[in-house]
mmCIF file of N, CA and C in Angstrom:
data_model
loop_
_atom_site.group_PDB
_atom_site.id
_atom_site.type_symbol
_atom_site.label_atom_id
_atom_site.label_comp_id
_atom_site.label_asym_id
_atom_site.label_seq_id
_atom_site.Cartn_x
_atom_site.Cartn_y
_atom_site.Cartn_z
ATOM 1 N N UNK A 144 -15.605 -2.899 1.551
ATOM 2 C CA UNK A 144 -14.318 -2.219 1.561
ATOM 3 C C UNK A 144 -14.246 -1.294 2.779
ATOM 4 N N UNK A 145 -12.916 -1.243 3.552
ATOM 5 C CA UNK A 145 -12.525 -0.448 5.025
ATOM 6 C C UNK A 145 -12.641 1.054 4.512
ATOM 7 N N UNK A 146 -12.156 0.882 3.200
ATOM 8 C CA UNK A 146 -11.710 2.620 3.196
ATOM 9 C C UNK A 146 -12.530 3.229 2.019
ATOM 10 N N UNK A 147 -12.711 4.534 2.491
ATOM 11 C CA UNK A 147 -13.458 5.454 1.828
ATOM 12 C C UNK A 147 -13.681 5.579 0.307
ATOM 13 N N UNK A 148 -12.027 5.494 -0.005
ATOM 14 C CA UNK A 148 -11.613 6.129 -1.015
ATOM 15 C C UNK A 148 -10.387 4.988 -1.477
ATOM 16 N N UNK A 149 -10.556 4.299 -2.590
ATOM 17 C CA UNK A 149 -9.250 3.625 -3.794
ATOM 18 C C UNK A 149 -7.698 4.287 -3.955
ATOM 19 N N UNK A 150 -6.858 5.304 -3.372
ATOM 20 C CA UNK A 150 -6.238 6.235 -4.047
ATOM 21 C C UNK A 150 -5.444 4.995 -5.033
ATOM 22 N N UNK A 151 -4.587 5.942 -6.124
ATOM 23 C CA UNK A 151 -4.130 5.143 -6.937
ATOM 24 C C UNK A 151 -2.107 4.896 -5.818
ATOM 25 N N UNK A 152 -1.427 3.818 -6.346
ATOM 26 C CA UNK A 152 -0.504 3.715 -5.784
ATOM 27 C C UNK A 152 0.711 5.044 -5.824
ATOM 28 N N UNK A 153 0.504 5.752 -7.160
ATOM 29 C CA UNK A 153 1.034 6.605 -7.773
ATOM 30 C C UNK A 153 0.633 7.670 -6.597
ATOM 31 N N UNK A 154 -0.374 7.801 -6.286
ATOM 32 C CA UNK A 154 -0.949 9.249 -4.958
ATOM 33 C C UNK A 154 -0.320 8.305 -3.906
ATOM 34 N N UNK A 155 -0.487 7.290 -3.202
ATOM 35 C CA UNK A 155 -0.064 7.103 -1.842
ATOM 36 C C UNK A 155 1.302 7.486 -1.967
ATOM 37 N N UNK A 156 2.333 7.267 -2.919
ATOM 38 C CA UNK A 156 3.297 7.416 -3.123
ATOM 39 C C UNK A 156 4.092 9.121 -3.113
ATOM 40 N N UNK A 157 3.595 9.060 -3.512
ATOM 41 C CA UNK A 157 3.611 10.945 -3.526
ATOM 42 C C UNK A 157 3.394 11.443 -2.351
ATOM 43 N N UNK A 158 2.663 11.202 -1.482
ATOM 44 C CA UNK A 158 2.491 12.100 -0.323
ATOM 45 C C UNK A 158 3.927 11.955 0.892
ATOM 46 N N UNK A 159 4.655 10.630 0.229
ATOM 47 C CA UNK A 159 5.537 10.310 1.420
ATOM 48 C C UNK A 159 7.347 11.243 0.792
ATOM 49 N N UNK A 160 6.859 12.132 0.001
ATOM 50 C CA UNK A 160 8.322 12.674 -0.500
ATOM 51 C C UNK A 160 8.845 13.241 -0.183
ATOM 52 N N UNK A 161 10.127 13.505 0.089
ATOM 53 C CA UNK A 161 10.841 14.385 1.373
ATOM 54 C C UNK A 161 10.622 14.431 2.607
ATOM 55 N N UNK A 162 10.182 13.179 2.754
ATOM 56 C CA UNK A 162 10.310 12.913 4.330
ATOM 57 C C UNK A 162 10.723 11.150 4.554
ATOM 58 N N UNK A 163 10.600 11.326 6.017
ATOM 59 C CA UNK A 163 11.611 9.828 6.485
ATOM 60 C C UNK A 163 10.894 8.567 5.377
ATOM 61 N N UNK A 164 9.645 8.682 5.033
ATOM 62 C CA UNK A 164 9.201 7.455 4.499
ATOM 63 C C UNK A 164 10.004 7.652 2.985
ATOM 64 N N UNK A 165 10.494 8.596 2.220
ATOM 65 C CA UNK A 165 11.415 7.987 1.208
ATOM 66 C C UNK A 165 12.962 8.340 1.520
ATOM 67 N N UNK A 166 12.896 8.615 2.290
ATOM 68 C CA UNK A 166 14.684 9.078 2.686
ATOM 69 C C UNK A 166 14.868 6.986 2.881
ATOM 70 N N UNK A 167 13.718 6.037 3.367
ATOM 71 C CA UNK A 167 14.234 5.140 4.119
ATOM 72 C C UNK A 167 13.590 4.203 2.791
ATOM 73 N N UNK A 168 12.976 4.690 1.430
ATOM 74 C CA UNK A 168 13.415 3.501 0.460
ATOM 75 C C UNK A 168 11.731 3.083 0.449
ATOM 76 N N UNK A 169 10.749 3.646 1.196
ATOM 77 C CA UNK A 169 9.513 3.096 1.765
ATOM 78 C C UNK A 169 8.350 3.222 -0.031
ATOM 79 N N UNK A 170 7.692 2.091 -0.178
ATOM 80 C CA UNK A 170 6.576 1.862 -1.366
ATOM 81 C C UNK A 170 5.731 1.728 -1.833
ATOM 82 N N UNK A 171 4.721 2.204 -1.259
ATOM 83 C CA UNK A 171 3.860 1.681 -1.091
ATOM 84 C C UNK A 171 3.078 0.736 -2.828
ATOM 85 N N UNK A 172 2.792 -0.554 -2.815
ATOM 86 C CA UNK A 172 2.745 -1.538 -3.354
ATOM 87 C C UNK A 172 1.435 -2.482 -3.660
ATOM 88 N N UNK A 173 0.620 -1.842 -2.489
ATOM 89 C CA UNK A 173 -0.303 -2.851 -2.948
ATOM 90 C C UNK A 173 -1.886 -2.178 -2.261
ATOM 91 N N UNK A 174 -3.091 -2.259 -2.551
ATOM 92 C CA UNK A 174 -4.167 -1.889 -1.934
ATOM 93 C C UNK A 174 -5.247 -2.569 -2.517
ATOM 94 N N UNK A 175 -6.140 -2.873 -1.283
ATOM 95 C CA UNK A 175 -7.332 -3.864 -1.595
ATOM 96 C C UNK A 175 -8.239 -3.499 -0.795
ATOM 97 N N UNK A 176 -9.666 -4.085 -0.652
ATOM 98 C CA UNK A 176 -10.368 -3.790 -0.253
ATOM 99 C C UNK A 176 -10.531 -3.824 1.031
ATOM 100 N N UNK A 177 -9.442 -4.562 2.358
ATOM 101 C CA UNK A 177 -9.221 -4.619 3.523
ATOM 102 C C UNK A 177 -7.573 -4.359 3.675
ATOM 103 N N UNK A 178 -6.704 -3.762 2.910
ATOM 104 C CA UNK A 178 -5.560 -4.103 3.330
ATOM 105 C C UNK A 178 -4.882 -2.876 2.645
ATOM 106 N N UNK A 179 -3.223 -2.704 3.161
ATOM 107 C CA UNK A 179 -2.670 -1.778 2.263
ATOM 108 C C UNK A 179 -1.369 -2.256 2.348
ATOM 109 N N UNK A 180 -0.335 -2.333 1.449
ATOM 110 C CA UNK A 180 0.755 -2.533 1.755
ATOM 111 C C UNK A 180 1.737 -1.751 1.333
ATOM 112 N N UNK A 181 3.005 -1.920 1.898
ATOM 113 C CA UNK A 181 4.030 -1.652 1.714
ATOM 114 C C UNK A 181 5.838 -2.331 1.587
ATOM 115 N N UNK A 182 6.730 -1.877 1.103
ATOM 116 C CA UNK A 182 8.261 -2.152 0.814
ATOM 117 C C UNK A 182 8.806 -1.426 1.001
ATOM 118 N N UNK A 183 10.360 -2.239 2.053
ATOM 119 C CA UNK A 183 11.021 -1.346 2.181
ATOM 120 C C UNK A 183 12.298 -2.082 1.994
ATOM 121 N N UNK A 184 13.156 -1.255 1.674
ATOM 122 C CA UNK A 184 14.591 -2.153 1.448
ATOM 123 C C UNK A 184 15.239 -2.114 2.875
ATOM 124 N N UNK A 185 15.963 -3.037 2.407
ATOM 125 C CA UNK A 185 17.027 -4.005 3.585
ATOM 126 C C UNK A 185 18.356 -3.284 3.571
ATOM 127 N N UNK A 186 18.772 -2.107 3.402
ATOM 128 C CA UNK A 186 19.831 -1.846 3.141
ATOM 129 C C UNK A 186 20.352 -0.837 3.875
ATOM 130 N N UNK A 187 21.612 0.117 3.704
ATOM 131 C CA UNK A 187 22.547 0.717 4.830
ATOM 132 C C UNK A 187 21.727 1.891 5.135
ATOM 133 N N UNK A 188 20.149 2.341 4.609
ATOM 134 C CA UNK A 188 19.574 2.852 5.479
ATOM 135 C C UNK A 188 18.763 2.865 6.260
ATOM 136 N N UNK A 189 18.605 1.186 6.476
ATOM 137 C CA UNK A 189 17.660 0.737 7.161
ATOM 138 C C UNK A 189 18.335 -0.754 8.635
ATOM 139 N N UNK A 190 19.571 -0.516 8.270
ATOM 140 C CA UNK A 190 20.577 -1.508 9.326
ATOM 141 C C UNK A 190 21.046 -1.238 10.371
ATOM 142 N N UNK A 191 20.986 -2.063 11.121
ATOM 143 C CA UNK A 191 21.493 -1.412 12.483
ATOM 144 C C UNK A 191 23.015 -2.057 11.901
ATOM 145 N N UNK A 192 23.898 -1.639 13.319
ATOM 146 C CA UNK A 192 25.599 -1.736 13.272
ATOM 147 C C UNK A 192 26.101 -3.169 12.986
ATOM 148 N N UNK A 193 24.965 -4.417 13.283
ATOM 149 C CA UNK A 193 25.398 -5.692 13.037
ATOM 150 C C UNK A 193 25.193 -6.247 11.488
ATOM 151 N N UNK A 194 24.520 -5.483 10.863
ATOM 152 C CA UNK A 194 24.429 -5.502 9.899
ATOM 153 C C UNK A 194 22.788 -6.392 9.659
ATOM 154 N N UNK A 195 21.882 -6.137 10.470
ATOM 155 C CA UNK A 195 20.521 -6.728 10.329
ATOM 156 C C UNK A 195 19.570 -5.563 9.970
ATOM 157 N N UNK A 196 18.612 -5.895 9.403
ATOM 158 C CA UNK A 196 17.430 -4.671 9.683
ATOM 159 C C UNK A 196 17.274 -4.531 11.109
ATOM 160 N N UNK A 197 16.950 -2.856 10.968
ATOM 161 C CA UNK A 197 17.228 -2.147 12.302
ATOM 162 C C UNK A 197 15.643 -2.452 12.541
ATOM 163 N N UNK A 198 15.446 -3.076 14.385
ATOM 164 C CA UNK A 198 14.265 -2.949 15.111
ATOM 165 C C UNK A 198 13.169 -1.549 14.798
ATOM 166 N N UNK A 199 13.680 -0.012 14.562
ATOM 167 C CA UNK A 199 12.763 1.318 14.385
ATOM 168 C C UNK A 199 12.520 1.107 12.891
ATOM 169 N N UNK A 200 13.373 0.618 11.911
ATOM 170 C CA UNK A 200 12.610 0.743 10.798
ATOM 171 C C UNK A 200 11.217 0.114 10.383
ATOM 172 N N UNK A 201 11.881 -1.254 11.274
ATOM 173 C CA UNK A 201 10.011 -1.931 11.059
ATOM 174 C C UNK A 201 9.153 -1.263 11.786
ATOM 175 N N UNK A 202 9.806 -0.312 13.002
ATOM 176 C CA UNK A 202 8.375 -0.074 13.105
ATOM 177 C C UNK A 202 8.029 1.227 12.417
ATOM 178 N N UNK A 203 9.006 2.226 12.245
ATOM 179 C CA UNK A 203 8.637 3.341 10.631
ATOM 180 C C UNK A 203 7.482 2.279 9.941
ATOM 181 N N UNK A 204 7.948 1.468 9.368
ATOM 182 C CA UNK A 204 7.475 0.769 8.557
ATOM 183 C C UNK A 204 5.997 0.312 8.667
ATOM 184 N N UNK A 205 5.833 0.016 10.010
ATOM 185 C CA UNK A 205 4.213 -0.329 10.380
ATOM 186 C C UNK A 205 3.849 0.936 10.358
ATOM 187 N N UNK A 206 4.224 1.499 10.772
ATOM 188 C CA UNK A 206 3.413 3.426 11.386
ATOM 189 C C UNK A 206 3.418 3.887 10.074
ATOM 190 N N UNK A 207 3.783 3.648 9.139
ATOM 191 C CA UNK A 207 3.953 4.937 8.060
ATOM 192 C C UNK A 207 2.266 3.994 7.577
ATOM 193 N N UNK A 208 2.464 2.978 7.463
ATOM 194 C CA UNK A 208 1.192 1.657 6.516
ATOM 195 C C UNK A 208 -0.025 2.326 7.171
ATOM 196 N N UNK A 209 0.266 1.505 8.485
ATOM 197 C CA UNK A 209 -1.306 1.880 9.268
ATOM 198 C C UNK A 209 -1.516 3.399 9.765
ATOM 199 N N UNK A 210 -0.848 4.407 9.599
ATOM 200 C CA UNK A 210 -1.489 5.655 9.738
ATOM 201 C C UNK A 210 -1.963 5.904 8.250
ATOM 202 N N UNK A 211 -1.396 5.532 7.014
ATOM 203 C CA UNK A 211 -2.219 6.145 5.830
ATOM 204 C C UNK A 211 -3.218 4.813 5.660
ATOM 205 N N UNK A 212 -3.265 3.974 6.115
ATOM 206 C CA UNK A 212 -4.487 3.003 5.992
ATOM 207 C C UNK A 212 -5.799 3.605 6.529
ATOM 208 N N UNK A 213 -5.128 3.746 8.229
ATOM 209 C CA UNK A 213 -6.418 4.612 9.207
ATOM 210 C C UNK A 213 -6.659 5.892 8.167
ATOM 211 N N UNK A 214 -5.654 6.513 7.606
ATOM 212 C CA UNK A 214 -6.378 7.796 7.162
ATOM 213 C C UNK A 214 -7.334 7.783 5.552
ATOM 214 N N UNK A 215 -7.261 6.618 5.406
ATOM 215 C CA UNK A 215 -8.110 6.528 4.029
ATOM 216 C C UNK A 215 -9.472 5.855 4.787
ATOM 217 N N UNK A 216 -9.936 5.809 5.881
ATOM 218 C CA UNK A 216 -10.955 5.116 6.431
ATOM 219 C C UNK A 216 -12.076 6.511 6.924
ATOM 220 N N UNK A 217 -11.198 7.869 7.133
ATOM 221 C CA UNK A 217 -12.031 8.999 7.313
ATOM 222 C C UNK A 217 -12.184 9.735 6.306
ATOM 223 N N UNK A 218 -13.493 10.852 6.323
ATOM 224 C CA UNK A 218 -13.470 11.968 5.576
ATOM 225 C C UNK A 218 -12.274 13.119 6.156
ATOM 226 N N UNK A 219 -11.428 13.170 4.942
ATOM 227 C CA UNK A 219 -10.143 14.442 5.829
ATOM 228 C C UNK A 219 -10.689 15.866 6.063
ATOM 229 N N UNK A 220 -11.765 16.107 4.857
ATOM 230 C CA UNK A 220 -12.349 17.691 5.564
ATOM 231 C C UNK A 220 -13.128 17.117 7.162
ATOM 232 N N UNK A 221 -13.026 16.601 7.396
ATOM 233 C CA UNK A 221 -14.025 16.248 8.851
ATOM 234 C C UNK A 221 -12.979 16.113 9.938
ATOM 235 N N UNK A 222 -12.062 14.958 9.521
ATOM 236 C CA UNK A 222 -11.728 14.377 10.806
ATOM 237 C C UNK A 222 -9.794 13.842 10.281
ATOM 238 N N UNK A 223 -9.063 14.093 11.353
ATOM 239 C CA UNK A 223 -7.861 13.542 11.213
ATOM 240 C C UNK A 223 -7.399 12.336 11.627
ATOM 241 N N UNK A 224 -6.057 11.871 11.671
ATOM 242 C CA UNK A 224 -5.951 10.730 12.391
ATOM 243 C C UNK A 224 -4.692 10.902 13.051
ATOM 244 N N UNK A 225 -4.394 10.346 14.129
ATOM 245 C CA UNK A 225 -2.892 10.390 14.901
ATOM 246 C C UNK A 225 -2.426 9.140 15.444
ATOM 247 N N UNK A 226 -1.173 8.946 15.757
ATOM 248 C CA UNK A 226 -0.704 7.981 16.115
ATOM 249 C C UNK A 226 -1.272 7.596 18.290
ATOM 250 N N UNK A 227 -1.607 6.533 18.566
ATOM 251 C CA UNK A 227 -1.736 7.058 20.286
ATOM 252 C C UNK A 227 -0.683 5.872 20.563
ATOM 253 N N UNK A 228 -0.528 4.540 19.853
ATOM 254 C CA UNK A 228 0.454 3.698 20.525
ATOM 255 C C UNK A 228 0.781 2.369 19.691
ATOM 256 N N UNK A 229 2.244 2.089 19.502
ATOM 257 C CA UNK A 229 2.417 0.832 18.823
ATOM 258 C C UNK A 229 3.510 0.715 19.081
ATOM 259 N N UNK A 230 3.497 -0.822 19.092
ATOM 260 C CA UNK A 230 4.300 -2.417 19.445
ATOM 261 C C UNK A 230 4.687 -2.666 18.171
ATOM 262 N N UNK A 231 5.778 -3.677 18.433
ATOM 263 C CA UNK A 231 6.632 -4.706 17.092
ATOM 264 C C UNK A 231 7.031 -5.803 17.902
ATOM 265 N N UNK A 232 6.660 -6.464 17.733
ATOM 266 C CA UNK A 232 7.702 -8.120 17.952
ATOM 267 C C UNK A 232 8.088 -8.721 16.994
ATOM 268 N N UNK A 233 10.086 -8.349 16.773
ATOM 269 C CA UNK A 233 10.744 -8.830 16.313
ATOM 270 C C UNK A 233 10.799 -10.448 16.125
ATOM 271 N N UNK A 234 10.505 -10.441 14.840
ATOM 272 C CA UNK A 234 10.911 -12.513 15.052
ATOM 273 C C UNK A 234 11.183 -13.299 14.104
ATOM 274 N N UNK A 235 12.344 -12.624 13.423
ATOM 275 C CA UNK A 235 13.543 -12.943 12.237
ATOM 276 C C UNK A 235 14.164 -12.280 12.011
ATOM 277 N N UNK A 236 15.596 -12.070 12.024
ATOM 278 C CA UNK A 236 16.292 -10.947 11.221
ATOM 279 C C UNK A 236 16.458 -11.292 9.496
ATOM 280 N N UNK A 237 16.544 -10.140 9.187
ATOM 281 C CA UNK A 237 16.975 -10.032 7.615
ATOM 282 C C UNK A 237 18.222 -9.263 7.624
ATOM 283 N N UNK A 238 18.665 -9.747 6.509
ATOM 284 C CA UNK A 238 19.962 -9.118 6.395
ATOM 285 C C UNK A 238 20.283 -8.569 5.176
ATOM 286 N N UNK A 239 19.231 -8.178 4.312
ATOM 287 C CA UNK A 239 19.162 -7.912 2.803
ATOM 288 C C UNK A 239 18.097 -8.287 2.281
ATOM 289 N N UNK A 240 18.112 -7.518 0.776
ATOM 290 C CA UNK A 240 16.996 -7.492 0.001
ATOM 291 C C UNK A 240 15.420 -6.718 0.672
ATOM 292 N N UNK A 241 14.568 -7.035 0.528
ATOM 293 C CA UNK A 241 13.580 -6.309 1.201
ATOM 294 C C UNK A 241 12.483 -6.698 2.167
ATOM 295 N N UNK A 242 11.841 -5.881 3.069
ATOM 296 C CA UNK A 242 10.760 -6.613 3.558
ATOM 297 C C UNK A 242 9.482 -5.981 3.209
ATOM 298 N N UNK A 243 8.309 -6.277 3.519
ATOM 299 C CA UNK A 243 6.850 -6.105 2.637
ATOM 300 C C UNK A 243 5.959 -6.099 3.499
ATOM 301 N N UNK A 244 5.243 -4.799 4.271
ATOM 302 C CA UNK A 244 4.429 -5.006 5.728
ATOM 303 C C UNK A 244 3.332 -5.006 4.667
ATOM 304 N N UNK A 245 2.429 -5.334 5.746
ATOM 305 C CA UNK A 245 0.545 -5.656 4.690
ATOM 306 C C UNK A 245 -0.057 -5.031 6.324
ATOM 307 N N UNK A 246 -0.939 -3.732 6.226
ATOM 308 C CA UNK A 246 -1.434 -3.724 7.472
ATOM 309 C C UNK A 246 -3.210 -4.062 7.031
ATOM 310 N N UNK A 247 -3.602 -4.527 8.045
ATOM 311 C CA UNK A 247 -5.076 -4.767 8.448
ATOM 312 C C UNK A 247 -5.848 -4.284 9.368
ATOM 313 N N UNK A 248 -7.165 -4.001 9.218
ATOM 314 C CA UNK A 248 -7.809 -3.196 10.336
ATOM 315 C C UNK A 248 -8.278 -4.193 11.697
ATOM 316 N N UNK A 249 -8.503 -4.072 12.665
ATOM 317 C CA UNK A 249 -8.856 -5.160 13.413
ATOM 318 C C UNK A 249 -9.900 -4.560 14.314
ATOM 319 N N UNK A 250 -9.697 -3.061 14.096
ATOM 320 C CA UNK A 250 -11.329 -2.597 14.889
ATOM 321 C C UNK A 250 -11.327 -1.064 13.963
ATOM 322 N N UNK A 251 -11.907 -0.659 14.016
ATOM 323 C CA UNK A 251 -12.451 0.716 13.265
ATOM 324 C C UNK A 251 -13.600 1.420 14.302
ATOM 325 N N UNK A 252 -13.398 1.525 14.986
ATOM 326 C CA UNK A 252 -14.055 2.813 15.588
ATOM 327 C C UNK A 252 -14.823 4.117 15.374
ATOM 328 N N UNK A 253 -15.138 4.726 16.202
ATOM 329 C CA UNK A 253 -15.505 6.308 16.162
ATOM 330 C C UNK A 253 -14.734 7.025 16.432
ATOM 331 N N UNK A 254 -14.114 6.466 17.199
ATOM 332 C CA UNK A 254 -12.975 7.371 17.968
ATOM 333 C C UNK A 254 -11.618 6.865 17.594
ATOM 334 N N UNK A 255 -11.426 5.541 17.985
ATOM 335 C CA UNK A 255 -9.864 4.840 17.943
ATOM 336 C C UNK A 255 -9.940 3.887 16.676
ATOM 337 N N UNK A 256 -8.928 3.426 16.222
ATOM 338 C CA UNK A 256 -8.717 2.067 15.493
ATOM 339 C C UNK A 256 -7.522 1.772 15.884
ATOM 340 N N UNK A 257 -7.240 0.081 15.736
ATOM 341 C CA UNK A 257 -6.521 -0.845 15.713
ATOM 342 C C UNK A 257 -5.826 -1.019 14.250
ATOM 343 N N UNK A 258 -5.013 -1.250 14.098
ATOM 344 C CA UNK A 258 -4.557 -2.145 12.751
ATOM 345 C C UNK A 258 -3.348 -3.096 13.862
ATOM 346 N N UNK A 259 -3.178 -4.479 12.629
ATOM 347 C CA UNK A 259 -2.124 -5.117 12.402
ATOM 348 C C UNK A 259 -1.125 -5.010 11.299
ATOM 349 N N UNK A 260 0.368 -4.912 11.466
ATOM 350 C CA UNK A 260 0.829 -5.273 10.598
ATOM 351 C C UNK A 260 1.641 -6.209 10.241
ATOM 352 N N UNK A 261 1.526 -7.133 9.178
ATOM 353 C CA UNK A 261 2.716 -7.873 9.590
ATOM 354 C C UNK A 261 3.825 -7.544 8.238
ATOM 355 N N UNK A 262 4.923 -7.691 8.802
ATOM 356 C CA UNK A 262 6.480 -7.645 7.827
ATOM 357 C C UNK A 262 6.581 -8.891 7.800
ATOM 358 N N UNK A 263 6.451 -9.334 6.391
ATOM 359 C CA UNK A 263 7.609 -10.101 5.453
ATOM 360 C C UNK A 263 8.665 -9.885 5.230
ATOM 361 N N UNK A 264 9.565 -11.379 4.908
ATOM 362 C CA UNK A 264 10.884 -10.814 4.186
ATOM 363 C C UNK A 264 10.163 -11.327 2.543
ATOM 364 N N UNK A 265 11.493 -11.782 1.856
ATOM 365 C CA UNK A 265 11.205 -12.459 0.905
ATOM 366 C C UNK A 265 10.726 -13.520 0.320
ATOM 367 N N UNK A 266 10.700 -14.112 1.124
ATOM 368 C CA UNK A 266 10.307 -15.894 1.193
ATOM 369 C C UNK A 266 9.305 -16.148 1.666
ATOM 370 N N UNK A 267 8.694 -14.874 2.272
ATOM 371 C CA UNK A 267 7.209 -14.964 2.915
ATOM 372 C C UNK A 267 7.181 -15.734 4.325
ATOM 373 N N UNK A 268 8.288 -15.343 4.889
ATOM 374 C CA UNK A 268 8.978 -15.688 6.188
ATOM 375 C C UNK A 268 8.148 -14.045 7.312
ATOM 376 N N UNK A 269 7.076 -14.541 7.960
ATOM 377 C CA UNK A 269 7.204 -12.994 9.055
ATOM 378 C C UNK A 269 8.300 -13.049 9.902
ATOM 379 N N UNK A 270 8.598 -11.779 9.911
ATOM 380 C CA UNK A 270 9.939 -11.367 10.504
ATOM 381 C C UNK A 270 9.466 -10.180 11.917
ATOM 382 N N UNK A 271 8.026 -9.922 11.474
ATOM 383 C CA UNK A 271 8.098 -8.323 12.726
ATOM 384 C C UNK A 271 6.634 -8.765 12.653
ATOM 385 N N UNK A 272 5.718 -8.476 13.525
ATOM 386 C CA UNK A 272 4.094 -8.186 13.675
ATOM 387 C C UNK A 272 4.021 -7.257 14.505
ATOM 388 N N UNK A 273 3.158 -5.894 14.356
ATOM 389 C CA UNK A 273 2.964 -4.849 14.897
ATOM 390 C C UNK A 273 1.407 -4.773 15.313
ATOM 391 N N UNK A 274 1.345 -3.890 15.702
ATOM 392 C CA UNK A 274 -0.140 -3.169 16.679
ATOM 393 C C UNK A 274 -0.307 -2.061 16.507
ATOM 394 N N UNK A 275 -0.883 -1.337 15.323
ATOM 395 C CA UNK A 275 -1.053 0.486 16.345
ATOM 396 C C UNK A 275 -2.523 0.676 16.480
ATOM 397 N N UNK A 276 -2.677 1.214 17.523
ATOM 398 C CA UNK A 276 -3.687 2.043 17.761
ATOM 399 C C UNK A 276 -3.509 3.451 17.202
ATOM 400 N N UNK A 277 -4.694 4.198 16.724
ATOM 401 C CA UNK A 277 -4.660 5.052 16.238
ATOM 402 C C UNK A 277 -5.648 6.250 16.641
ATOM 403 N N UNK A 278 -6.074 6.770 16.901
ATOM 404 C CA UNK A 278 -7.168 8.366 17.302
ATOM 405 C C UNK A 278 -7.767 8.728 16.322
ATOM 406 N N UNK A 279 -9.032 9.323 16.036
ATOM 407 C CA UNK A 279 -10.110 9.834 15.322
ATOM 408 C C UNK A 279 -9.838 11.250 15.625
ATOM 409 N N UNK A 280 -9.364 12.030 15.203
ATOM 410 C CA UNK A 280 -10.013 13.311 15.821
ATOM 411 C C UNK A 280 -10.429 14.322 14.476
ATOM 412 N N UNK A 281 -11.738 15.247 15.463
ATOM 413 C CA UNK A 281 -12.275 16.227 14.891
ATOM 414 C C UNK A 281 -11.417 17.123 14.357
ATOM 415 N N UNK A 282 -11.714 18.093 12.952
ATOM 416 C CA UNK A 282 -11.460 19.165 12.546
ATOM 417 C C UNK A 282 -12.088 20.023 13.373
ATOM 418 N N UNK A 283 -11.395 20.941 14.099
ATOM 419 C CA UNK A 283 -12.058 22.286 14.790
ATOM 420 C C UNK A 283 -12.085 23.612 14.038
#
């Protein structure tokens, strides 16, 4: 197993309250021994003007996954984690109902990690695949 610590879905859930990850519908849904996932709805707070899911939500959507993924991989009295850089390549629109990122680790470090994520829609169609890199850093 990648990460330290099991939390229950009920705790990942909780930490995202009153902020953009539930203002935007975000669920977290699923956790395993390499993976974590999440849901988010397809709807008027997550659409751009044509009426598709908006390009920033997927990537909210990767960043919110793989920063609490990376952060269940450290001790938090020790060490934090931050965002340093991430990609999305769009490659389906949705136009409703929901999509379902699953992120994965692809390097784990001392210092940096990698994850992937990829967004589903419903049909198990990928629609977005992301990249973040992420930072290790010390408690001072």
């Amino acid at each position: 197993m990648v990460f330290l610590s099991k939390p229950s879905l009920d705790h990942l859930n909780n930490i995202g309250k009153e902020t953009m990850v539930s203002h935007l519908g975000i669920i977290f849904t699923g956790i395993g021994d390499d993976y974590l996932e999440a849901s988010m709805p397809v709807d008027s707070r997550t659409k751009q003007p044509m009426g598709l899911l908006h390009g920033g939500a997927n990537v909210v959507l990767a960043e919110t996954i793989g920063s609490l993924a990376a952060s269940l991989t450290i001790v938090p009295e020790k060490q934090f984690v931050v965002g340093l850089e991430i990609n999305a390549n769009h490659l389906k629109s949705v136009r409703e109902g929901k999509v379902i990122g699953t992120a994965k680790p692809i390097h784990l470090g001392k210092t940096t990690q990698v994850w992937e994520i990829k967004i589903k829609n419903t049909a198990g169609q990928l629609c977005c695949i992301s990249r973040l890199t992420m930072a290790i850093l010390d408690i001072k």
